XYZ file of N, CA, C and O in Angstrom:
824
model
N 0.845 -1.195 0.000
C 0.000 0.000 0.000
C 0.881 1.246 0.000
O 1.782 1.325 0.835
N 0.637 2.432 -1.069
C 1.304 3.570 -1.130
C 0.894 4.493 0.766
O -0.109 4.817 1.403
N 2.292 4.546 0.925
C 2.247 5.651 1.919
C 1.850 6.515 1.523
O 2.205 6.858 0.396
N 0.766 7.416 2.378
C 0.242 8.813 2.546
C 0.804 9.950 2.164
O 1.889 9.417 1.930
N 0.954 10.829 1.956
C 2.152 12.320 1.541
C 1.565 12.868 2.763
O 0.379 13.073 3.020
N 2.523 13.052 3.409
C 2.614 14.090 4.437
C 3.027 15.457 4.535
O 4.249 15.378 4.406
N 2.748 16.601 4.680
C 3.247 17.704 4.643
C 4.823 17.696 5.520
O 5.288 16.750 6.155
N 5.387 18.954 5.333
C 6.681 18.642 6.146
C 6.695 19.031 7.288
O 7.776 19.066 7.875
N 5.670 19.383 7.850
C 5.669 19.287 9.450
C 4.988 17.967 9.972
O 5.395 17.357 10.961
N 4.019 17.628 9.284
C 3.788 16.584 9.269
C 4.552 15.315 9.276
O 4.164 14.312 9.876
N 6.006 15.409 8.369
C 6.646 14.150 8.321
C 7.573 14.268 9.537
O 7.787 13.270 10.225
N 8.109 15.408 9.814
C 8.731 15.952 10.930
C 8.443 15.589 12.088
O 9.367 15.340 12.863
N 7.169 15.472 12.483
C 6.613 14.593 13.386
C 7.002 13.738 13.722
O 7.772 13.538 14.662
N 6.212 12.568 12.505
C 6.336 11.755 12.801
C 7.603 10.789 12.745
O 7.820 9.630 13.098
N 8.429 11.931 12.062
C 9.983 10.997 12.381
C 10.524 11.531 14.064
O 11.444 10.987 14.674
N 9.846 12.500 14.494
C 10.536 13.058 16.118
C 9.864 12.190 17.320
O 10.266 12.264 18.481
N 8.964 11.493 16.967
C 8.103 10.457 17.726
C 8.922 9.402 17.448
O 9.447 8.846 18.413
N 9.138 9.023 16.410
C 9.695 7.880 15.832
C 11.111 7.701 16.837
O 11.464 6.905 17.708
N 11.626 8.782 16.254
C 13.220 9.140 17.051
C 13.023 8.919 18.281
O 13.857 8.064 18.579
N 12.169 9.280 19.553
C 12.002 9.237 20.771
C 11.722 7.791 21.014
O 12.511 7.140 21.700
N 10.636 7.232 20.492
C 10.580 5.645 20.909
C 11.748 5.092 20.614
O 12.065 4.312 21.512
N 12.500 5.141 19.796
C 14.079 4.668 19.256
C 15.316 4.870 20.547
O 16.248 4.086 20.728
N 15.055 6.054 21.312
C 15.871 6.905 21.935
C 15.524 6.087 23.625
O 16.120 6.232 24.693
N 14.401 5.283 23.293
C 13.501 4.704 24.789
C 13.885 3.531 24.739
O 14.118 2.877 25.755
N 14.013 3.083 23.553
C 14.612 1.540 23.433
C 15.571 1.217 23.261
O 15.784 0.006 23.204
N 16.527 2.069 23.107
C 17.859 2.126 22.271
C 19.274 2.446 23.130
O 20.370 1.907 23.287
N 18.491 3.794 23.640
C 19.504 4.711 24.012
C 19.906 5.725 23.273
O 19.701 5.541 22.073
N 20.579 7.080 23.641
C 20.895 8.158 22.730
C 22.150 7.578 22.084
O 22.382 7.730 20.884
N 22.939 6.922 22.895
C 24.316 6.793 21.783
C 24.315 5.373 20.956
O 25.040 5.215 19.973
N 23.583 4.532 21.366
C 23.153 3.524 20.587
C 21.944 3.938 19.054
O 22.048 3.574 17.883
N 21.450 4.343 19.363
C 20.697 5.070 18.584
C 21.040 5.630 16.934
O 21.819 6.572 16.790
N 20.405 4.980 15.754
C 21.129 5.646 14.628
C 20.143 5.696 13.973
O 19.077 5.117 14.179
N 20.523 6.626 12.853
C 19.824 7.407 11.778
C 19.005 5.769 11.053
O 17.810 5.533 10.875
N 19.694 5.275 10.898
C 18.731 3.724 9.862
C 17.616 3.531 10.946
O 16.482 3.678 10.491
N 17.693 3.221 12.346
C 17.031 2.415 13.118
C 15.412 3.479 13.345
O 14.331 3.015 13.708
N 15.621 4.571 13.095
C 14.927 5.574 12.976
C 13.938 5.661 11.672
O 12.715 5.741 11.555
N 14.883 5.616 10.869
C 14.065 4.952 8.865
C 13.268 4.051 8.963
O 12.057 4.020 8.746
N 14.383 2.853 9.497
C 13.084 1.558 9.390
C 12.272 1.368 10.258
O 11.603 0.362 10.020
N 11.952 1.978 11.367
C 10.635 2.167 12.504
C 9.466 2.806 11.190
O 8.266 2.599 11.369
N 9.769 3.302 10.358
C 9.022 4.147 10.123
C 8.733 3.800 8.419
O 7.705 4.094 7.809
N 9.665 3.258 7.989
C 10.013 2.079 6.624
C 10.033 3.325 5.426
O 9.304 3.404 4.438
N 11.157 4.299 5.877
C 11.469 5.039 5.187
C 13.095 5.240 5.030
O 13.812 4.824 5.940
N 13.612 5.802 4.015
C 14.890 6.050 3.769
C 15.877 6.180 4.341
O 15.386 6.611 5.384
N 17.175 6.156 4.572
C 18.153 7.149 5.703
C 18.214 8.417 5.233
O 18.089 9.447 5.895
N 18.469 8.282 3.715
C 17.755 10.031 2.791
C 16.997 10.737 3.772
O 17.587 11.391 4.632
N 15.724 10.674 3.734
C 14.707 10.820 4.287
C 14.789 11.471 5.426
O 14.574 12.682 5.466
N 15.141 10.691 6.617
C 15.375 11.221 7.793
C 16.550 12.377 7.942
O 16.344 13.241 8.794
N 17.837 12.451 7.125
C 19.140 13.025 7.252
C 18.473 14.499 6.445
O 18.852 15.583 6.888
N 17.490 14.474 5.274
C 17.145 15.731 4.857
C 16.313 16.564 5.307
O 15.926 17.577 4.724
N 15.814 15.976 6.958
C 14.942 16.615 7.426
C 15.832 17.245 8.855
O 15.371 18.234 9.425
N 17.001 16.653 9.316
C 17.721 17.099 10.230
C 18.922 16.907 10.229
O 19.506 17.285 11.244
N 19.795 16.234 9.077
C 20.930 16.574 7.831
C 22.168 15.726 9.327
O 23.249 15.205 9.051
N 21.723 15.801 10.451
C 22.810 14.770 11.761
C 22.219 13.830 12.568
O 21.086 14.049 12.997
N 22.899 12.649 12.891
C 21.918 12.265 14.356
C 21.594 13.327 15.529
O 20.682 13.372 16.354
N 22.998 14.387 15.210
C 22.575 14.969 16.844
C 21.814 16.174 16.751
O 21.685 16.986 17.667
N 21.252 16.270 15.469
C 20.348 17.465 15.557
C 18.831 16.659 15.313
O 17.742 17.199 15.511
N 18.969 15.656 14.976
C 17.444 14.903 15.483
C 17.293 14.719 16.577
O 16.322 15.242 17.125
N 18.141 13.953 17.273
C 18.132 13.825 19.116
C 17.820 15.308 19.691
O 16.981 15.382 20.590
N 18.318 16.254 19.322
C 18.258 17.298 20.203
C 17.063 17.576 19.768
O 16.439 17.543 20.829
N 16.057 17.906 18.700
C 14.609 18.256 18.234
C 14.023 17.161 18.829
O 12.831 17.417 19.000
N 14.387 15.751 19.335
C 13.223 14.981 19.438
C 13.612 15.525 20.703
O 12.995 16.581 20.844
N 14.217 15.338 21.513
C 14.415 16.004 22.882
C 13.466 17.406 22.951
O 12.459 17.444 23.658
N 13.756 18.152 22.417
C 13.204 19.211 21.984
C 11.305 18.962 21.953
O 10.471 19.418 22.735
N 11.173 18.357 21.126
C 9.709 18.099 20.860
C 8.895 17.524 21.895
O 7.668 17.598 21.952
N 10.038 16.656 23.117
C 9.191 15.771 24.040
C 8.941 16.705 25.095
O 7.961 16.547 25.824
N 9.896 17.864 25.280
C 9.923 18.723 26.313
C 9.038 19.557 26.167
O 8.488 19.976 27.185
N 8.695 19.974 25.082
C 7.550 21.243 24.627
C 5.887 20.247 25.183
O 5.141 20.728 26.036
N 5.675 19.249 24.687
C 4.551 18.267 25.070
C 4.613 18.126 26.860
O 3.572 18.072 27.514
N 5.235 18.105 27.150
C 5.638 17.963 29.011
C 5.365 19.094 29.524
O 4.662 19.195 30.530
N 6.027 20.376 28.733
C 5.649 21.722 29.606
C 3.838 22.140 29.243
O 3.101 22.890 29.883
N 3.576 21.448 28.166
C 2.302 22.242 27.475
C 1.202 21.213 28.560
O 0.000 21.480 28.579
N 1.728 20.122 29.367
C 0.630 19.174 29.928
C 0.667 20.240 31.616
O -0.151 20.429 32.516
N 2.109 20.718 31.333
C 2.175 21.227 32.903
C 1.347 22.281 32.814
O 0.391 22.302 33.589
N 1.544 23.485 31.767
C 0.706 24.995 32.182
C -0.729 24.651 32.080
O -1.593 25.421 32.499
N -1.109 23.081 31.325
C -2.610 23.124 31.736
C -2.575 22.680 33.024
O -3.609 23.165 33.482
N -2.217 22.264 33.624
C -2.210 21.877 35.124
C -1.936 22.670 35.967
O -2.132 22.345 37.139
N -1.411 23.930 35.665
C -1.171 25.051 36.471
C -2.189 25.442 36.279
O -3.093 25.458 37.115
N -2.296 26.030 34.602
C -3.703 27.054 34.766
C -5.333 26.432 34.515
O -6.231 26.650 33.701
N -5.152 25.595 35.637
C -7.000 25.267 36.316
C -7.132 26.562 36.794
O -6.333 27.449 37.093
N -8.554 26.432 36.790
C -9.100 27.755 37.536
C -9.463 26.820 38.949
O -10.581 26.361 39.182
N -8.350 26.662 39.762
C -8.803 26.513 41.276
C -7.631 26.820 42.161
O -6.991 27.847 41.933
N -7.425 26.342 42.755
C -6.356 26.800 44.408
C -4.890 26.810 43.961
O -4.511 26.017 43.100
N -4.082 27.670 44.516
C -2.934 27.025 43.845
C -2.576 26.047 44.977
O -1.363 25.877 44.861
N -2.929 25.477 45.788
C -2.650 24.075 46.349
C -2.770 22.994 45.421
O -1.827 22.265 45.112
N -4.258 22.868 44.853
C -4.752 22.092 44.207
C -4.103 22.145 43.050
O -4.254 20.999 42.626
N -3.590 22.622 42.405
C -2.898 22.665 41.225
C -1.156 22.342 41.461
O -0.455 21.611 40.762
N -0.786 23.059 42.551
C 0.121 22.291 42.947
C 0.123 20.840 43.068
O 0.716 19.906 42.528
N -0.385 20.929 43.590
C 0.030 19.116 43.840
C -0.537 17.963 42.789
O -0.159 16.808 42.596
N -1.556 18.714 42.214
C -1.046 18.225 40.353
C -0.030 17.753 39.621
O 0.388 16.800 38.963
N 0.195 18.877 40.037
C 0.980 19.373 38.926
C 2.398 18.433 39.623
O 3.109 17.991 38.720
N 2.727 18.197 40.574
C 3.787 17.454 41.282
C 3.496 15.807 41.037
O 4.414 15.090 40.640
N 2.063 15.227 41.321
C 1.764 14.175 41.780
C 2.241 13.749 39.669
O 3.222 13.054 39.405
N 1.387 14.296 38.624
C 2.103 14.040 37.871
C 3.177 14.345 37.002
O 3.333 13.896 35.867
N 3.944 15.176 37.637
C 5.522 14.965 37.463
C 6.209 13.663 37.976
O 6.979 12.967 37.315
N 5.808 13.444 39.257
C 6.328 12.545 40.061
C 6.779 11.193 39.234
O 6.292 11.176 38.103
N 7.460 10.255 39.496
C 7.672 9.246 38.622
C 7.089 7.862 38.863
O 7.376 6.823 38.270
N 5.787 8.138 40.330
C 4.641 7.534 40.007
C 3.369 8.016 39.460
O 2.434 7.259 39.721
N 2.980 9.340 38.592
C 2.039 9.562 37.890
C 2.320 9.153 36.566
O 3.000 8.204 36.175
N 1.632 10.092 35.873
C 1.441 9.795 34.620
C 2.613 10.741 33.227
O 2.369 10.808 32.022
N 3.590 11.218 33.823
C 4.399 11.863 33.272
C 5.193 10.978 32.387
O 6.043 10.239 32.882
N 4.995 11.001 31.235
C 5.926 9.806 30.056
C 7.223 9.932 30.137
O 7.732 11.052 30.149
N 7.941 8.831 30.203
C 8.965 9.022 29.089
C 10.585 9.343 30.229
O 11.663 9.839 29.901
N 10.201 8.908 31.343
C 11.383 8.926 32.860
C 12.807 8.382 32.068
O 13.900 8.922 32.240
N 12.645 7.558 31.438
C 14.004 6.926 30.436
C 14.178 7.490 29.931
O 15.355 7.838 30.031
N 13.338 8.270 28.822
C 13.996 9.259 27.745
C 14.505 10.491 28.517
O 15.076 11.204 27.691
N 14.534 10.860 29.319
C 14.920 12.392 30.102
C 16.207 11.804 31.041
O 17.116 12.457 31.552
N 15.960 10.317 31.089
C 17.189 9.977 31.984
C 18.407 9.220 30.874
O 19.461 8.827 31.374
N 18.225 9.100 29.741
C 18.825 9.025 28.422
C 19.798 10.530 27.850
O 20.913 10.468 27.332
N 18.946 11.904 28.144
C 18.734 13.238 27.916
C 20.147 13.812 28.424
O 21.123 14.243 27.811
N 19.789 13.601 30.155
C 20.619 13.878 31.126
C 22.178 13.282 30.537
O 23.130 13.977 30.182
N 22.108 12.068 30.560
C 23.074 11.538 30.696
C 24.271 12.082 29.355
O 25.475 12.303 29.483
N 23.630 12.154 28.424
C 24.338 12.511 26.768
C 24.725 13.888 26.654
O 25.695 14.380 26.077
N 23.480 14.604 27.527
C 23.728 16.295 27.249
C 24.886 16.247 28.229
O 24.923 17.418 28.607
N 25.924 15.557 28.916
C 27.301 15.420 29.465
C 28.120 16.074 28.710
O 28.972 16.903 29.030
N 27.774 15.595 27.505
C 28.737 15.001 26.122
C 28.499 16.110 25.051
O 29.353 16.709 24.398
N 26.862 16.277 25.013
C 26.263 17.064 23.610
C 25.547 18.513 24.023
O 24.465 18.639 24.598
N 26.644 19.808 23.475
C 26.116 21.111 24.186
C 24.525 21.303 23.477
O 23.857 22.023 24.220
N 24.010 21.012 22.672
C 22.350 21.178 21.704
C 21.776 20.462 22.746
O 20.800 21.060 23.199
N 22.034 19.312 23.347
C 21.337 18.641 24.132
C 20.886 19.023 25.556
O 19.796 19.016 26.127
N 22.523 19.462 26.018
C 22.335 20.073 27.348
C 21.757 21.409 27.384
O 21.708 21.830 28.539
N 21.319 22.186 26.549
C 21.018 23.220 26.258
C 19.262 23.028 26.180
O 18.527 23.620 26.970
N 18.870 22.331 25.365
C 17.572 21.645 26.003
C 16.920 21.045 27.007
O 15.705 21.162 27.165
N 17.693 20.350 27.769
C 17.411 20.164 28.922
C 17.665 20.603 29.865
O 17.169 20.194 30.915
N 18.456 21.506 29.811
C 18.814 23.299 30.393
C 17.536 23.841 30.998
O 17.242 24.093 32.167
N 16.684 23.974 29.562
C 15.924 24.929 29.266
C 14.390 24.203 29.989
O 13.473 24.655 30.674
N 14.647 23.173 29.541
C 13.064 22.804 30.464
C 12.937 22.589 32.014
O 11.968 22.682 32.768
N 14.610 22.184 32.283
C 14.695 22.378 34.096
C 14.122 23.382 34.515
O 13.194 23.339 35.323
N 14.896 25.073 33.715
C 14.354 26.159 34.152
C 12.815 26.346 33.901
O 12.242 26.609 34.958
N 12.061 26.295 32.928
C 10.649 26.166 32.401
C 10.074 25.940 33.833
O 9.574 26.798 34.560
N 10.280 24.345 34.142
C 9.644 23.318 35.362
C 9.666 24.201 36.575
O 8.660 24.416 37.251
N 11.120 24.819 36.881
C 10.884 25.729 38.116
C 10.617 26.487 38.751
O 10.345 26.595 39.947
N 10.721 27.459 37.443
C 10.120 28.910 37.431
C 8.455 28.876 37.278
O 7.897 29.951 37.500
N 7.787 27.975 36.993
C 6.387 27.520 37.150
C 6.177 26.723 38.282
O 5.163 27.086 38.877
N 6.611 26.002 38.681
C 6.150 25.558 40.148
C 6.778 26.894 41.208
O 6.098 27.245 42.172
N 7.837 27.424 40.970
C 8.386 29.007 42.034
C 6.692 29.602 41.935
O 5.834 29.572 42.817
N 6.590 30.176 40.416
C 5.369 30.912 40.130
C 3.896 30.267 41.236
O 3.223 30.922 42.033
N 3.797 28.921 40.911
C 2.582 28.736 41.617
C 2.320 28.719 43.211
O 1.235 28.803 43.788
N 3.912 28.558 43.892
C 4.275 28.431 45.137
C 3.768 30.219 45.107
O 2.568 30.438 45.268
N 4.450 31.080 44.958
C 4.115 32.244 45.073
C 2.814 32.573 44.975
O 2.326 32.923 46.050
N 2.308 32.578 44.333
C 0.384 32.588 44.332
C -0.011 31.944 45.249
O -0.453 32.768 46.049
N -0.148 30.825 45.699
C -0.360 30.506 46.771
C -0.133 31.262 48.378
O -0.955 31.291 49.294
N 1.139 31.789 48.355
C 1.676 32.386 49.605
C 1.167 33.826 49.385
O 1.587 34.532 50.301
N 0.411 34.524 48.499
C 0.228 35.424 48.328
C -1.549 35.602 48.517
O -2.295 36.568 48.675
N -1.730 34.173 48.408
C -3.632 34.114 48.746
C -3.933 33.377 50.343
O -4.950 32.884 50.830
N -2.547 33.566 50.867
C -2.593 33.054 52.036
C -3.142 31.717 52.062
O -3.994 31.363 52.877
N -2.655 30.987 51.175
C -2.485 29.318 51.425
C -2.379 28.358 52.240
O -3.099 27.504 52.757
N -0.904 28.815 52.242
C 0.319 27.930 52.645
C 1.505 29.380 52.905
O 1.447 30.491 52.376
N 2.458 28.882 53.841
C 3.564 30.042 54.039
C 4.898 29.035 53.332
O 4.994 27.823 53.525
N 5.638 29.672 52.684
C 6.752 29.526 51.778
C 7.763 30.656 51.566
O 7.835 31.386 50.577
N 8.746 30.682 52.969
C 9.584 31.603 52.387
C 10.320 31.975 51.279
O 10.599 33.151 51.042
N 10.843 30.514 50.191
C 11.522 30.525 49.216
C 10.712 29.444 48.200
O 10.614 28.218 48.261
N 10.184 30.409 47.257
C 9.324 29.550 46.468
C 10.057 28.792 45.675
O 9.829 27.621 45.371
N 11.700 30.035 45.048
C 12.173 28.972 44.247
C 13.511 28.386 44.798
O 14.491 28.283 44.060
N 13.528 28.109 45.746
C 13.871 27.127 46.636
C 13.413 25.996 46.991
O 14.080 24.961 46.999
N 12.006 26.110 47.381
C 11.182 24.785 47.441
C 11.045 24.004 46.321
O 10.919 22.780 46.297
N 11.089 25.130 44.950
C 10.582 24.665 43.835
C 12.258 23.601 43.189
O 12.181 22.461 42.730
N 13.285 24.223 43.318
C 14.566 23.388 43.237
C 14.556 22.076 44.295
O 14.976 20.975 43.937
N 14.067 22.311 45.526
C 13.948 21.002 46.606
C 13.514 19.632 46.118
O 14.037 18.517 46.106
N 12.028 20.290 45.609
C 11.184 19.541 45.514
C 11.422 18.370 43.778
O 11.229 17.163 43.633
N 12.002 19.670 42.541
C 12.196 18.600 41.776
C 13.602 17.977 41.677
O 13.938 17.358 40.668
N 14.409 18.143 42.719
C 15.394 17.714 43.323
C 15.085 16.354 43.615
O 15.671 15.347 43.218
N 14.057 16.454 44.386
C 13.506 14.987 45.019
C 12.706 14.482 43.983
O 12.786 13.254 44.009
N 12.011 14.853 43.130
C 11.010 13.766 41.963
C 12.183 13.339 40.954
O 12.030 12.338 40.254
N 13.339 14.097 40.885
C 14.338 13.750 39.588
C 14.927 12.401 40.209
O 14.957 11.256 39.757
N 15.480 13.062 41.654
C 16.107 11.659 41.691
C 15.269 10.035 42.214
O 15.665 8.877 42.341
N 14.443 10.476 42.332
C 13.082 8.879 42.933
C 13.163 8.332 41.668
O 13.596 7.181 41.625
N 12.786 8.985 40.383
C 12.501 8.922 39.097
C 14.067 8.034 38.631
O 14.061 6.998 37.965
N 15.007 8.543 39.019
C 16.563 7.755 38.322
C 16.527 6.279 38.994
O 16.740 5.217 38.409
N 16.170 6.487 40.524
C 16.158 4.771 40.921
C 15.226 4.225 41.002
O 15.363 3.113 41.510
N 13.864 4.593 40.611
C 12.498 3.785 40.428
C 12.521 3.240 38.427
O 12.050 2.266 37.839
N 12.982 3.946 38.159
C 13.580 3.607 36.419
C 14.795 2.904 36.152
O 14.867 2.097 35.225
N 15.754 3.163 36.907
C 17.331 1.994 36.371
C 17.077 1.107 37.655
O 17.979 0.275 37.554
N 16.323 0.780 38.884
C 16.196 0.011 39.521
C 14.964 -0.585 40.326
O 14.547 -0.507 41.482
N 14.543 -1.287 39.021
C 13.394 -1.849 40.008
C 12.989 -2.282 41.123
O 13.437 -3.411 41.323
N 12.137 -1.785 42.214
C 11.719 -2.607 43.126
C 12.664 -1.691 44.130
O 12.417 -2.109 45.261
N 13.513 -0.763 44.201
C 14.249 -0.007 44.885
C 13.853 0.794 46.142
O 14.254 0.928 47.298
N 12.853 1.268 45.335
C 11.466 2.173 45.871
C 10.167 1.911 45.479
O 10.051 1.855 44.254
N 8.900 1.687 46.261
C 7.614 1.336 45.997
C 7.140 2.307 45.318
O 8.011 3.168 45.205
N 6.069 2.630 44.746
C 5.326 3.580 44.127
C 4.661 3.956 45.372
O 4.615 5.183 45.449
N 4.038 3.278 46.545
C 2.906 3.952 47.110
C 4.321 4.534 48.011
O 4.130 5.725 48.257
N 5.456 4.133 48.482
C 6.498 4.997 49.499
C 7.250 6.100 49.099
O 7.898 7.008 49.621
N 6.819 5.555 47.575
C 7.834 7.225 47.079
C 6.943 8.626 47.250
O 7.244 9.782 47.547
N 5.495 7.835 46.859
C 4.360 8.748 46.623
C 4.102 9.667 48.056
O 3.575 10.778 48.024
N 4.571 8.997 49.318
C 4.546 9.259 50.265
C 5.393 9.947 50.678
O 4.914 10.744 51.485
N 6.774 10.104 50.504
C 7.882 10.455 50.550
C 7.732 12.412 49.735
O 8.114 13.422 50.326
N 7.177 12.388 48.513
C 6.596 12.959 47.729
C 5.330 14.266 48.255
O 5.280 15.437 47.877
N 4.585 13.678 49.050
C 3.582 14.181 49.700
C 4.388 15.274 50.803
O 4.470 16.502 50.778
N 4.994 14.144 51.874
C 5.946 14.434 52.705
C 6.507 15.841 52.393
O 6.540 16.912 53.000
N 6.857 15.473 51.411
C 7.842 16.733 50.867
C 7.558 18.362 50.550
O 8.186 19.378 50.848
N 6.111 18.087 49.682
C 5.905 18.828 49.782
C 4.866 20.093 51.009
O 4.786 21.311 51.174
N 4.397 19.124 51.466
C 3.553 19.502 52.836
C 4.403 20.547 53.701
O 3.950 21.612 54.122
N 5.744 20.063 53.906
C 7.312 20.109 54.766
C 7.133 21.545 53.775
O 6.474 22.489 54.211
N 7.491 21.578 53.029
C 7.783 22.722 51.830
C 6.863 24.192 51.922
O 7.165 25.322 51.540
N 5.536 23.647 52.636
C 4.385 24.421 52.493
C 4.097 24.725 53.531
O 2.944 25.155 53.564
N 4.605 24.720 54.491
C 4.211 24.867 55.885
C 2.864 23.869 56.395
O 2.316 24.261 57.425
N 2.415 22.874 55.883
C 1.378 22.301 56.063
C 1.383 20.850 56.687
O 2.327 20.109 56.960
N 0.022 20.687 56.822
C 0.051 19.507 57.861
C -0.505 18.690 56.525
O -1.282 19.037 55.636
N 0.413 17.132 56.825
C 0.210 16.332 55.573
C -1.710 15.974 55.171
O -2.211 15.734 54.072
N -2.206 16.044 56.176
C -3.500 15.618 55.906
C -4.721 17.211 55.368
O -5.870 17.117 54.936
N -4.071 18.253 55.566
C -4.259 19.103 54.553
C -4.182 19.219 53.147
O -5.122 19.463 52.391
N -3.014 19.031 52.851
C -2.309 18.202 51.346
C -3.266 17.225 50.632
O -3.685 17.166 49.476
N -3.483 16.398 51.861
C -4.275 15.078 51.262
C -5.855 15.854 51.014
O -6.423 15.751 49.927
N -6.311 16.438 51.887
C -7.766 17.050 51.906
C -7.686 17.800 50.486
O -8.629 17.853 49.697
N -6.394 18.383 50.274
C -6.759 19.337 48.969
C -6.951 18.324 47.902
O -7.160 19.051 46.930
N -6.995 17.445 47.592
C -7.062 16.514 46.234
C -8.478 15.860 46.297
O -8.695 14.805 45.701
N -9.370 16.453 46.976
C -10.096 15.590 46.808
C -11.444 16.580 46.053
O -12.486 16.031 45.694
């Protein structure tokens, strides 16, 4: 059956999806321009004339997964309700027992942008994104008389301090940490963070 014609944002796509599941199964330095083609049962042409290196596809699919992550977060910020309640949204799925995709590919990310300045430069950029929006919502909160938070973006570095690293040993080591103890650990954290009593925290989610 003739493949579809895709426009070129369109094919762009779907080779930066392509690239990311590749990048989940693979690894970034294992990872090559063919293995990327034939996921997709297209050319090495193909893929190289749309981002002409491997490391300028890695860095756009990097790129592309981070823009989808921040765009799930500002809807989770901007509910129209508490900034408690949105806080802890917005945390519970960051956390690396919600529903936040893709803990391998960002721990793939980390590890390469060592090596690759396009890379580290992207994942630069969404650390800051992540913090300066949870700082932001900590502040609204302390400003509607919430919760008390002397250092919003302090808490806000604490806190994904603690989901980054649960996330590195609940992903390269199974069974390390439970989901319901991290989740707890998690709660913990931020309650501690907020001046609040944990069963406040818990009352706000419901």
């Amino acid at each position: 059956m003739a493949r579809v014609r895709l426009s070129v944002a369109e094919r762009r796509e779907e080779l930066l999806k392509a690239a990311i599941e590749q990048i989940e199964a693979r690894g970034v330095t294992a990872v090559r321009i063919a293995d990327v083609a034939a996921a997709l049962g297209v050319s090495n042409a193909l893929v190289l004339y749309h981002f002409s290196t491997k490391e300028r596809l890695v860095a756009a699919a990097f790129t592309y997964a981070a823009e989808d992550d921040l765009a799930q977060l500002r809807r989770l910020l901007g509910r129209r309700t508490t900034a408690l309640r949105r806080l802890r949204a917005a945390v519970r799925w960051y956390a690396p027992t919600g529903q936040a995709k893709g803990w391998r590919l960002w721990i793939e990310g980390w590890a390469a942008a060592l090596r690759e300045p396009a890379l580290r430069e992207v994942t630069r950029d969404l650390d800051k994104e992540w913090k300066a929006a949870i700082a932001e919502v900590i502040a609204e909160g302390v400003a509607a008389g919430e919760f008390r938070c002397p250092d919003p973006t302090g808490a806000a570095l604490r806190l994904t301090a603690l989901l980054d690293g649960l996330a590195v040993q609940m992903t390269s080591y199974a069974g390390a940490v439970s989901r319901a103890r991290a989740q707890e650990w998690v709660d913990d954290a931020l309650a501690r963070e907020l001046g609040l009593e944990r069963k406040a925290l818990t009352a706000s989610g419901r």
